[in-house]
Amino acid sequence: MLIALVWWSILLSEKNEEVYNAKFALLDTKLKHEEISGEVFQSSILELQNTYEAQRKMIMGEAIVFGLLLFIGLNLLHNAFGKELEANNKVKNFLLSITHELKSPLSTINLVLETFKKRKLEHEKVIELSDMALSESHRLEKLINDILMSFKLNKSYTYNYEDTNLVEFVNNIVQKFVKANPGIEFNEDYSSPNITLSIDREAFYSLVNNLLENAVKYGEKSPIEISLEESSGQVQIQIADGGIGISDVDKENIFDQFYRVGNEETRRTKGTGLGLFIVKRIVESHNGSIRVENNQPKGTVFIVTLKK
Ligand code: ATP
Ligand code: MG
């Protein structure tokens, strides 16, 4: 296209010049045959030169505009292609990590069941192995729920908003965590026993569950503070831990799909990087916002703000 454009500009310039030369020769012949006076010849030549110049500028201008449009178009195409490639790579990485994440709990569960079948074990050992298998099956359940929720949110998920007592709702989820994590302290602080908000319960469950799960996973067994506050038409949910914390650079990326902080401590934990992506989508579809701050003296605070 670029070659065609250059070729087209050269051709038009040549034609412009040919027209100028032909008209000039005609005027010259007319002058020689005294069909026109010297004055008329001069003024006609001036007019001819002006027209020639104007045409030349127009051709140049058009060539530059088309050239620029071509450049912008190519640039857009290049960016779109790059994005498509990036999305493809993300899906590829996702499938790789999902396959691994799906396989590893299943292998543990299979191993435990095979051990039960082959060996006669003492009651304590049975309990220990069952706990191990249960925790892996919960991990599998969470992963499948996150994958489903993530696909639902990517497509046209229809939210079903219902007026809900948020204190009761959050407290129920916290109690589930209290039971599952006896070594961790959960402190709840609600500004009022009744904070009502219109929410999609399934999606909101996933939101609170993911934030609490992260607080447990990256909280290094520190106490976890959950607070709910209602003021001037806004509801604020805070979930704070005193764990490993998040660097300022990573704070920019943690809400991206499949993003996991690349340090050793995070790598030791299992996950796919879907949790916070889902959380952000859900918060936004409830007309809210989410931000992350450092806790003092260490750890992380996630703050969700929702309009009533
Ligand atoms: P999963 O999809 O199973 O939730 P994940 O926990 O790795 O996996 P996200 O919940 O999306 O994924 O979190 C993204 C990353 O943000 C985590 O890998 C972790 O590095 C960091 N992160 C999230 N919450 C915390 C926290 N409370 N403290 C420290 N780092 C955190
Ligand atoms: Mg998570």
Short mmCIF file of C-alpha atoms and ligand atoms in Angstrom, two decimals, residues 142-143 146 210-211 213-215 217-219 241 243-246 254 256 259-262 266 269-277 299-300 302, ligand 1:
data_model
loop_
_atom_site.label_atom_id
_atom_site.label_comp_id
_atom_site.label_asym_id
_atom_site.label_seq_id
_atom_site.Cartn_x
_atom_site.Cartn_y
_atom_site.Cartn_z
CA LYS A 142 -12.61 -23.47 45.33
CA LEU A 143 -10.68 -23.69 42.10
CA ASP A 146 -13.41 -19.62 40.72
CA ASN A 210 -11.69 -14.65 48.25
CA LEU A 211 -10.54 -11.72 50.40
CA GLU A 213 -8.96 -16.69 51.93
CA ASN A 214 -6.10 -14.42 50.87
CA ALA A 215 -5.87 -12.95 54.38
CA LYS A 217 -3.15 -17.64 52.93
CA TYR A 218 -0.77 -14.66 53.01
CA GLY A 219 -1.40 -13.54 56.60
CA ASP A 241 -4.04 -9.04 57.94
CA GLY A 243 1.16 -10.99 56.90
CA ILE A 244 3.66 -10.77 54.08
CA GLY A 245 2.24 -7.54 52.58
CA ILE A 246 2.26 -6.45 48.93
CA ILE A 254 -2.75 -8.01 41.65
CA ASP A 256 -5.21 -8.70 36.78
CA TYR A 259 -1.47 -12.45 38.24
CA ARG A 260 0.44 -13.85 41.19
CA VAL A 261 3.24 -12.06 43.00
CA GLY A 262 6.48 -13.69 41.93
CA THR A 266 3.75 -16.51 47.41
CA THR A 269 1.29 -21.14 48.46
CA LYS A 270 -1.05 -22.59 45.88
CA GLY A 271 -3.30 -20.51 43.65
CA THR A 272 -4.09 -19.41 40.14
CA GLY A 273 -4.40 -15.62 40.40
CA LEU A 274 -8.11 -15.62 39.66
CA GLY A 275 -9.34 -14.57 43.11
CA LEU A 276 -8.74 -10.81 43.06
CA PHE A 277 -9.70 -10.53 39.39
CA GLY A 299 0.49 -6.80 56.25
CA THR A 300 -2.28 -5.79 53.90
CA PHE A 302 -8.30 -4.50 51.32
P1 ATP B 1 -6.43 -17.84 43.80
O1 ATP B 1 -6.92 -17.66 42.41
O2 ATP B 1 -6.48 -19.24 44.28
O3 ATP B 1 -7.08 -16.87 44.75
P2 ATP B 1 -4.10 -16.27 44.36
O4 ATP B 1 -4.45 -16.11 45.80
O5 ATP B 1 -2.66 -16.41 44.06
O6 ATP B 1 -4.87 -17.50 43.72
P3 ATP B 1 -5.37 -13.70 43.96
O7 ATP B 1 -6.29 -13.95 45.08
O8 ATP B 1 -5.91 -13.10 42.71
O9 ATP B 1 -4.63 -15.04 43.50
O10 ATP B 1 -4.20 -12.78 44.46
C1 ATP B 1 -3.21 -12.35 43.54
C2 ATP B 1 -1.87 -12.20 44.27
O11 ATP B 1 -1.94 -11.09 45.16
C3 ATP B 1 -1.52 -13.38 45.14
O12 ATP B 1 -0.83 -14.36 44.40
C4 ATP B 1 -0.63 -12.75 46.21
O13 ATP B 1 0.68 -12.69 45.74
C5 ATP B 1 -1.18 -11.32 46.32
N1 ATP B 1 -2.06 -11.17 47.50
C6 ATP B 1 -3.40 -11.21 47.52
N2 ATP B 1 -3.88 -10.98 48.76
C7 ATP B 1 -2.82 -10.80 49.55
C8 ATP B 1 -2.63 -10.52 50.94
N3 ATP B 1 -3.68 -10.41 51.77
N4 ATP B 1 -1.37 -10.37 51.41
C9 ATP B 1 -0.30 -10.49 50.58
N5 ATP B 1 -0.39 -10.75 49.25
C10 ATP B 1 -1.63 -10.92 48.74
#
